[in-house]
Amino acid sequence: MTGRRNRSILITTLFAVLVLKSGSAVAHQCDCDTADVEAMVCPAMQDESLYDKYGYDSYKMLIPGKEGWIFRSASDLRSDFSLTDEALDNLEELNNAFRARGTQLVMLVTPTRGLIHSEFVKDKDRKKYNLVNIDKAWKNYWNAIESIRSRGVAVVGVERPKPGEAFFYKRDHHWNPYGAHISAKAVADFIKTLPAYKTIEKVEYATHEEGV
């Protein structure tokens, strides 16, 4: 949003916008039990070449978790969140470009599904993808945020939720309403501390139900 005084706050996220579709090497969102999810897994889902061939490389590899969860091994089960010097240089350059135009950049770096819901990752996969020490993985996440912050970029992270709090859907990479609420609140609380926020004209909104 752009303020009348040529000051604005830009919010972005590092979480890719992807959609799990039903079809080759992918799974769909459904209200089925664990046994049904296991039945959805076929040998082709473990064939990495198919993901690349059909343009689903961002989904690989789809693996079943506990209690009906499905994870993407390459995206959801990361334990290393470090950025290269080149990536940090580019973020710093982008931030400076926005600043030169009177815009305050705010970045939200979201934790992965495997990081937040590690209890639903099967033990063999936690070992395979280095998620055994989940505390260390969370530390890696915050270290990555600090590395971005060290370049002068305003960046926000999401605190580790309490066990049992659903942040993501079981078979969909998107946040559920609670996850969206927590993420939005983290960003809003941070933005309110910025000098640029005080220059933006405030608008009051009222929320009310209108049906589905």
PDB file of C-alpha atoms in Angstrom:
ATOM      1  CA  MET A   1       0.000   0.000   0.000  1.00  0.00           C
ATOM      2  CA  THR A   2       1.254   3.482  -0.813  1.00  0.00           C
ATOM      3  CA  GLY A   3       0.798   6.405   1.583  1.00  0.00           C
ATOM      4  CA  ARG A   4      -0.041   9.953   0.505  1.00  0.00           C
ATOM      5  CA  ARG A   5       3.394  11.105   1.586  1.00  0.00           C
ATOM      6  CA  ASN A   6       5.208   8.787  -0.818  1.00  0.00           C
ATOM      7  CA  ARG A   7       5.966   6.379   2.020  1.00  0.00           C
ATOM      8  CA  SER A   8       4.837   2.792   1.939  1.00  0.00           C
ATOM      9  CA  ILE A   9       5.414  -0.591   3.476  1.00  0.00           C
ATOM     10  CA  LEU A  10       5.895  -3.576   1.208  1.00  0.00           C
ATOM     11  CA  ILE A  11       5.349  -7.053   2.627  1.00  0.00           C
ATOM     12  CA  THR A  12       6.691 -10.144   0.889  1.00  0.00           C
ATOM     13  CA  THR A  13       7.124 -13.818   1.757  1.00  0.00           C
ATOM     14  CA  LEU A  14       9.813 -16.342   0.924  1.00  0.00           C
ATOM     15  CA  PHE A  15       7.278 -19.164   0.913  1.00  0.00           C
ATOM     16  CA  ALA A  16       6.591 -20.213  -2.683  1.00  0.00           C
ATOM     17  CA  VAL A  17       3.012 -20.119  -3.933  1.00  0.00           C
ATOM     18  CA  LEU A  18       2.397 -23.648  -5.154  1.00  0.00           C
ATOM     19  CA  VAL A  19      -0.649 -25.857  -5.493  1.00  0.00           C
ATOM     20  CA  LEU A  20      -0.778 -29.615  -4.950  1.00  0.00           C
ATOM     21  CA  LYS A  21      -2.846 -31.006  -7.791  1.00  0.00           C
ATOM     22  CA  SER A  22      -4.162 -34.523  -8.200  1.00  0.00           C
ATOM     23  CA  GLY A  23      -2.379 -36.427 -10.955  1.00  0.00           C
ATOM     24  CA  SER A  24       1.021 -37.900 -11.702  1.00  0.00           C
ATOM     25  CA  ALA A  25       3.396 -37.753  -8.766  1.00  0.00           C
ATOM     26  CA  VAL A  26       1.162 -35.408  -6.750  1.00  0.00           C
ATOM     27  CA  ALA A  27      -1.566 -35.725  -4.107  1.00  0.00           C
ATOM     28  CA  HIS A  28      -4.828 -33.913  -3.420  1.00  0.00           C
ATOM     29  CA  GLN A  29      -6.399 -32.497  -0.292  1.00  0.00           C
ATOM     30  CA  CYS A  30      -9.105 -34.762   1.102  1.00  0.00           C
ATOM     31  CA  ASP A  31     -10.764 -35.800   4.334  1.00  0.00           C
ATOM     32  CA  CYS A  32      -9.449 -39.323   4.417  1.00  0.00           C
ATOM     33  CA  ASP A  33      -7.726 -41.344   7.090  1.00  0.00           C
ATOM     34  CA  THR A  34      -4.120 -42.478   7.282  1.00  0.00           C
ATOM     35  CA  ALA A  35      -4.771 -45.756   5.503  1.00  0.00           C
ATOM     36  CA  ASP A  36      -6.231 -43.910   2.512  1.00  0.00           C
ATOM     37  CA  VAL A  37      -3.187 -41.621   2.321  1.00  0.00           C
ATOM     38  CA  GLU A  38      -0.857 -44.637   2.319  1.00  0.00           C
ATOM     39  CA  ALA A  39      -2.890 -46.048  -0.555  1.00  0.00           C
ATOM     40  CA  MET A  40      -2.319 -42.820  -2.510  1.00  0.00           C
ATOM     41  CA  VAL A  41       1.428 -43.386  -2.508  1.00  0.00           C
ATOM     42  CA  CYS A  42       2.751 -45.180  -5.560  1.00  0.00           C
ATOM     43  CA  PRO A  43       6.298 -45.986  -6.767  1.00  0.00           C
ATOM     44  CA  ALA A  44       6.139 -43.138  -9.287  1.00  0.00           C
ATOM     45  CA  MET A  45       6.021 -40.635  -6.426  1.00  0.00           C
ATOM     46  CA  GLN A  46       9.543 -41.746  -5.503  1.00  0.00           C
ATOM     47  CA  ASP A  47      10.834 -41.303  -9.066  1.00  0.00           C
ATOM     48  CA  GLU A  48      12.553 -37.912  -9.025  1.00  0.00           C
ATOM     49  CA  SER A  49      12.827 -37.780 -12.821  1.00  0.00           C
ATOM     50  CA  LEU A  50       9.030 -37.609 -13.157  1.00  0.00           C
ATOM     51  CA  TYR A  51       8.848 -34.464 -11.053  1.00  0.00           C
ATOM     52  CA  ASP A  52      11.317 -32.734 -13.356  1.00  0.00           C
ATOM     53  CA  LYS A  53       9.724 -34.132 -16.525  1.00  0.00           C
ATOM     54  CA  TYR A  54       6.240 -32.857 -15.764  1.00  0.00           C
ATOM     55  CA  GLY A  55       7.259 -29.561 -14.173  1.00  0.00           C
ATOM     56  CA  TYR A  56       6.520 -30.621 -10.589  1.00  0.00           C
ATOM     57  CA  ASP A  57      10.063 -30.180  -9.291  1.00  0.00           C
ATOM     58  CA  SER A  58       8.805 -27.928  -6.460  1.00  0.00           C
ATOM     59  CA  TYR A  59       6.679 -30.823  -5.145  1.00  0.00           C
ATOM     60  CA  LYS A  60       9.394 -33.434  -4.856  1.00  0.00           C
ATOM     61  CA  MET A  61       9.388 -35.779  -3.229  1.00  0.00           C
ATOM     62  CA  LEU A  62       5.865 -36.402  -1.927  1.00  0.00           C
ATOM     63  CA  ILE A  63       6.068 -38.754   1.028  1.00  0.00           C
ATOM     64  CA  PRO A  64       3.432 -39.889   3.537  1.00  0.00           C
ATOM     65  CA  GLY A  65       3.722 -38.793   7.152  1.00  0.00           C
ATOM     66  CA  LYS A  66       1.904 -39.862  10.282  1.00  0.00           C
ATOM     67  CA  GLU A  67      -1.857 -39.467  10.789  1.00  0.00           C
ATOM     68  CA  GLY A  68      -2.591 -38.714   7.148  1.00  0.00           C
ATOM     69  CA  TRP A  69       0.013 -36.007   6.537  1.00  0.00           C
ATOM     70  CA  ILE A  70       1.840 -35.653   3.218  1.00  0.00           C
ATOM     71  CA  PHE A  71       5.137 -33.768   2.996  1.00  0.00           C
ATOM     72  CA  ARG A  72       7.373 -32.517   0.188  1.00  0.00           C
ATOM     73  CA  SER A  73      10.840 -33.732   1.079  1.00  0.00           C
ATOM     74  CA  ALA A  74      12.712 -30.960  -0.780  1.00  0.00           C
ATOM     75  CA  SER A  75      10.636 -28.045   0.536  1.00  0.00           C
ATOM     76  CA  ASP A  76       8.889 -29.117   3.730  1.00  0.00           C
ATOM     77  CA  LEU A  77      11.672 -31.155   5.322  1.00  0.00           C
ATOM     78  CA  ARG A  78      14.541 -28.677   5.072  1.00  0.00           C
ATOM     79  CA  SER A  79      16.750 -28.268   8.113  1.00  0.00           C
ATOM     80  CA  ASP A  80      19.279 -25.825   6.617  1.00  0.00           C
ATOM     81  CA  PHE A  81      17.934 -22.329   5.905  1.00  0.00           C
ATOM     82  CA  SER A  82      21.213 -20.542   5.268  1.00  0.00           C
ATOM     83  CA  LEU A  83      21.470 -18.079   2.389  1.00  0.00           C
ATOM     84  CA  THR A  84      24.433 -17.630   0.100  1.00  0.00           C
ATOM     85  CA  ASP A  85      26.375 -14.368   0.101  1.00  0.00           C
ATOM     86  CA  GLU A  86      25.024 -13.716  -3.391  1.00  0.00           C
ATOM     87  CA  ALA A  87      21.432 -14.087  -2.183  1.00  0.00           C
ATOM     88  CA  LEU A  88      22.091 -11.751   0.745  1.00  0.00           C
ATOM     89  CA  ASP A  89      23.739  -9.223  -1.586  1.00  0.00           C
ATOM     90  CA  ASN A  90      20.681  -9.312  -3.840  1.00  0.00           C
ATOM     91  CA  LEU A  91      18.286  -8.822  -0.922  1.00  0.00           C
ATOM     92  CA  GLU A  92      20.335  -5.884   0.312  1.00  0.00           C
ATOM     93  CA  GLU A  93      20.340  -4.352  -3.169  1.00  0.00           C
ATOM     94  CA  LEU A  94      16.555  -4.815  -3.456  1.00  0.00           C
ATOM     95  CA  ASN A  95      15.986  -3.273  -0.041  1.00  0.00           C
ATOM     96  CA  ASN A  96      18.150  -0.270  -0.915  1.00  0.00           C
ATOM     97  CA  ALA A  97      16.287   0.203  -4.206  1.00  0.00           C
ATOM     98  CA  PHE A  98      12.933   0.333  -2.416  1.00  0.00           C
ATOM     99  CA  ARG A  99      14.322   2.634   0.250  1.00  0.00           C
ATOM    100  CA  ALA A 100      15.580   5.035  -2.419  1.00  0.00           C
ATOM    101  CA  ARG A 101      11.985   5.319  -3.605  1.00  0.00           C
ATOM    102  CA  GLY A 102      10.499   5.943  -0.175  1.00  0.00           C
ATOM    103  CA  THR A 103       9.337   2.383   0.406  1.00  0.00           C
ATOM    104  CA  GLN A 104      10.010   0.289   3.493  1.00  0.00           C
ATOM    105  CA  LEU A 105      10.451  -3.399   2.638  1.00  0.00           C
ATOM    106  CA  VAL A 106       9.299  -5.926   5.228  1.00  0.00           C
ATOM    107  CA  MET A 107      10.015  -9.609   4.659  1.00  0.00           C
ATOM    108  CA  LEU A 108       8.249 -12.528   6.303  1.00  0.00           C
ATOM    109  CA  VAL A 109      10.255 -15.753   6.350  1.00  0.00           C
ATOM    110  CA  THR A 110       7.875 -18.576   7.171  1.00  0.00           C
ATOM    111  CA  PRO A 111       8.940 -21.811   8.860  1.00  0.00           C
ATOM    112  CA  THR A 112       8.475 -24.961   6.799  1.00  0.00           C
ATOM    113  CA  ARG A 113       5.705 -27.493   7.368  1.00  0.00           C
ATOM    114  CA  GLY A 114       8.253 -30.043   8.551  1.00  0.00           C
ATOM    115  CA  LEU A 115       9.687 -27.574  11.025  1.00  0.00           C
ATOM    116  CA  ILE A 116       6.340 -26.703  12.586  1.00  0.00           C
ATOM    117  CA  HIS A 117       4.755 -30.147  12.335  1.00  0.00           C
ATOM    118  CA  SER A 118       7.790 -32.380  12.753  1.00  0.00           C
ATOM    119  CA  GLU A 119       5.855 -34.729  15.030  1.00  0.00           C
ATOM    120  CA  PHE A 120       3.977 -35.969  11.952  1.00  0.00           C
ATOM    121  CA  VAL A 121       7.151 -36.789   9.984  1.00  0.00           C
ATOM    122  CA  LYS A 122       7.934 -40.487  10.157  1.00  0.00           C
ATOM    123  CA  ASP A 123      11.012 -41.385  12.189  1.00  0.00           C
ATOM    124  CA  LYS A 124      12.832 -42.864   9.190  1.00  0.00           C
ATOM    125  CA  ASP A 125      12.286 -39.664   7.210  1.00  0.00           C
ATOM    126  CA  ARG A 126      13.364 -37.446  10.113  1.00  0.00           C
ATOM    127  CA  LYS A 127      16.658 -39.330  10.082  1.00  0.00           C
ATOM    128  CA  LYS A 128      16.920 -39.278   6.304  1.00  0.00           C
ATOM    129  CA  TYR A 129      16.308 -35.522   6.007  1.00  0.00           C
ATOM    130  CA  ASN A 130      18.203 -34.443   9.128  1.00  0.00           C
ATOM    131  CA  LEU A 131      15.198 -33.415  11.209  1.00  0.00           C
ATOM    132  CA  VAL A 132      16.052 -35.519  14.233  1.00  0.00           C
ATOM    133  CA  ASN A 133      17.230 -32.495  16.207  1.00  0.00           C
ATOM    134  CA  ILE A 134      14.274 -30.181  15.669  1.00  0.00           C
ATOM    135  CA  ASP A 135      15.644 -27.611  18.150  1.00  0.00           C
ATOM    136  CA  LYS A 136      18.762 -27.253  15.996  1.00  0.00           C
ATOM    137  CA  ALA A 137      16.613 -26.885  12.877  1.00  0.00           C
ATOM    138  CA  TRP A 138      14.679 -24.040  14.540  1.00  0.00           C
ATOM    139  CA  LYS A 139      17.988 -22.401  15.474  1.00  0.00           C
ATOM    140  CA  ASN A 140      19.061 -22.648  11.824  1.00  0.00           C
ATOM    141  CA  TYR A 141      15.814 -20.934  10.833  1.00  0.00           C
ATOM    142  CA  TRP A 142      16.413 -17.982  13.174  1.00  0.00           C
ATOM    143  CA  ASN A 143      20.096 -17.790  12.163  1.00  0.00           C
ATOM    144  CA  ALA A 144      18.970 -17.331   8.563  1.00  0.00           C
ATOM    145  CA  ILE A 145      16.672 -14.501   9.615  1.00  0.00           C
ATOM    146  CA  GLU A 146      19.502 -12.832  11.518  1.00  0.00           C
ATOM    147  CA  SER A 147      21.750 -13.077   8.458  1.00  0.00           C
ATOM    148  CA  ILE A 148      19.133 -11.161   6.442  1.00  0.00           C
ATOM    149  CA  ARG A 149      18.655  -8.642   9.234  1.00  0.00           C
ATOM    150  CA  SER A 150      22.409  -8.042   9.338  1.00  0.00           C
ATOM    151  CA  ARG A 151      22.117  -6.604   5.821  1.00  0.00           C
ATOM    152  CA  GLY A 152      19.728  -3.903   7.005  1.00  0.00           C
ATOM    153  CA  VAL A 153      16.583  -5.665   5.775  1.00  0.00           C
ATOM    154  CA  ALA A 154      13.482  -5.557   7.990  1.00  0.00           C
ATOM    155  CA  VAL A 155      12.606  -9.228   8.371  1.00  0.00           C
ATOM    156  CA  VAL A 156      10.044 -11.064  10.483  1.00  0.00           C
ATOM    157  CA  GLY A 157       9.975 -14.686  11.629  1.00  0.00           C
ATOM    158  CA  VAL A 158       7.241 -16.813  13.159  1.00  0.00           C
ATOM    159  CA  GLU A 159       7.723 -18.116  16.675  1.00  0.00           C
ATOM    160  CA  ARG A 160       7.573 -21.843  17.279  1.00  0.00           C
ATOM    161  CA  PRO A 161       3.934 -22.786  17.967  1.00  0.00           C
ATOM    162  CA  LYS A 162       2.854 -24.936  20.847  1.00  0.00           C
ATOM    163  CA  PRO A 163       2.513 -28.694  20.194  1.00  0.00           C
ATOM    164  CA  GLY A 164      -0.848 -29.546  18.701  1.00  0.00           C
ATOM    165  CA  GLU A 165      -1.480 -26.127  17.137  1.00  0.00           C
ATOM    166  CA  ALA A 166      -2.315 -26.674  13.485  1.00  0.00           C
ATOM    167  CA  PHE A 167      -0.463 -24.152  11.313  1.00  0.00           C
ATOM    168  CA  PHE A 168      -0.538 -25.887   7.918  1.00  0.00           C
ATOM    169  CA  TYR A 169      -3.013 -28.252   6.296  1.00  0.00           C
ATOM    170  CA  LYS A 170      -2.279 -31.989   6.346  1.00  0.00           C
ATOM    171  CA  ARG A 171      -2.099 -32.477   2.583  1.00  0.00           C
ATOM    172  CA  ASP A 172      -1.683 -28.953   1.340  1.00  0.00           C
ATOM    173  CA  HIS A 173       1.317 -26.664   1.722  1.00  0.00           C
ATOM    174  CA  HIS A 174      -0.811 -23.582   2.512  1.00  0.00           C
ATOM    175  CA  TRP A 175      -1.350 -22.083   5.948  1.00  0.00           C
ATOM    176  CA  ASN A 176      -4.691 -22.876   7.526  1.00  0.00           C
ATOM    177  CA  PRO A 177      -6.677 -19.927   9.014  1.00  0.00           C
ATOM    178  CA  TYR A 178      -4.777 -20.171  12.307  1.00  0.00           C
ATOM    179  CA  GLY A 179      -1.404 -20.168  10.548  1.00  0.00           C
ATOM    180  CA  ALA A 180      -2.448 -17.180   8.456  1.00  0.00           C
ATOM    181  CA  HIS A 181      -3.596 -15.353  11.602  1.00  0.00           C
ATOM    182  CA  ILE A 182      -0.330 -15.979  13.457  1.00  0.00           C
ATOM    183  CA  SER A 183       1.746 -14.911  10.444  1.00  0.00           C
ATOM    184  CA  ALA A 184      -0.299 -11.755   9.853  1.00  0.00           C
ATOM    185  CA  LYS A 185      -0.089 -10.791  13.518  1.00  0.00           C
ATOM    186  CA  ALA A 186       3.703 -11.241  13.551  1.00  0.00           C
ATOM    187  CA  VAL A 187       4.026  -8.921  10.553  1.00  0.00           C
ATOM    188  CA  ALA A 188       1.513  -6.384  11.879  1.00  0.00           C
ATOM    189  CA  ASP A 189       3.164  -6.179  15.292  1.00  0.00           C
ATOM    190  CA  PHE A 190       6.508  -5.547  13.625  1.00  0.00           C
ATOM    191  CA  ILE A 191       5.211  -2.962  11.157  1.00  0.00           C
ATOM    192  CA  LYS A 192       3.663  -0.933  13.968  1.00  0.00           C
ATOM    193  CA  THR A 193       7.156  -0.359  15.369  1.00  0.00           C
ATOM    194  CA  LEU A 194       8.462   1.175  12.130  1.00  0.00           C
ATOM    195  CA  PRO A 195       8.705   4.955  11.641  1.00  0.00           C
ATOM    196  CA  ALA A 196       7.125   4.569   8.191  1.00  0.00           C
ATOM    197  CA  TYR A 197       3.951   3.222   9.775  1.00  0.00           C
ATOM    198  CA  LYS A 198       3.269   6.537  11.489  1.00  0.00           C
ATOM    199  CA  THR A 199       3.152   8.308   8.103  1.00  0.00           C
ATOM    200  CA  ILE A 200       0.447   6.075   6.620  1.00  0.00           C
ATOM    201  CA  GLU A 201      -3.144   7.270   6.719  1.00  0.00           C
ATOM    202  CA  LYS A 202      -5.142   4.937   8.970  1.00  0.00           C
ATOM    203  CA  VAL A 203      -8.389   3.351   7.825  1.00  0.00           C
ATOM    204  CA  GLU A 204     -10.852   1.698  10.199  1.00  0.00           C
ATOM    205  CA  TYR A 205     -12.387  -1.615   9.127  1.00  0.00           C
ATOM    206  CA  ALA A 206     -15.276  -3.596  10.562  1.00  0.00           C
ATOM    207  CA  THR A 207     -15.627  -7.345  10.064  1.00  0.00           C
ATOM    208  CA  HIS A 208     -19.057  -8.968   9.935  1.00  0.00           C
ATOM    209  CA  GLU A 209     -20.540 -12.178   8.574  1.00  0.00           C
ATOM    210  CA  GLU A 210     -22.273 -12.226   5.196  1.00  0.00           C
ATOM    211  CA  GLY A 211     -22.629 -15.985   4.719  1.00  0.00           C
ATOM    212  CA  VAL A 212     -20.486 -18.348   2.681  1.00  0.00           C
TER     213      VAL A 212
END
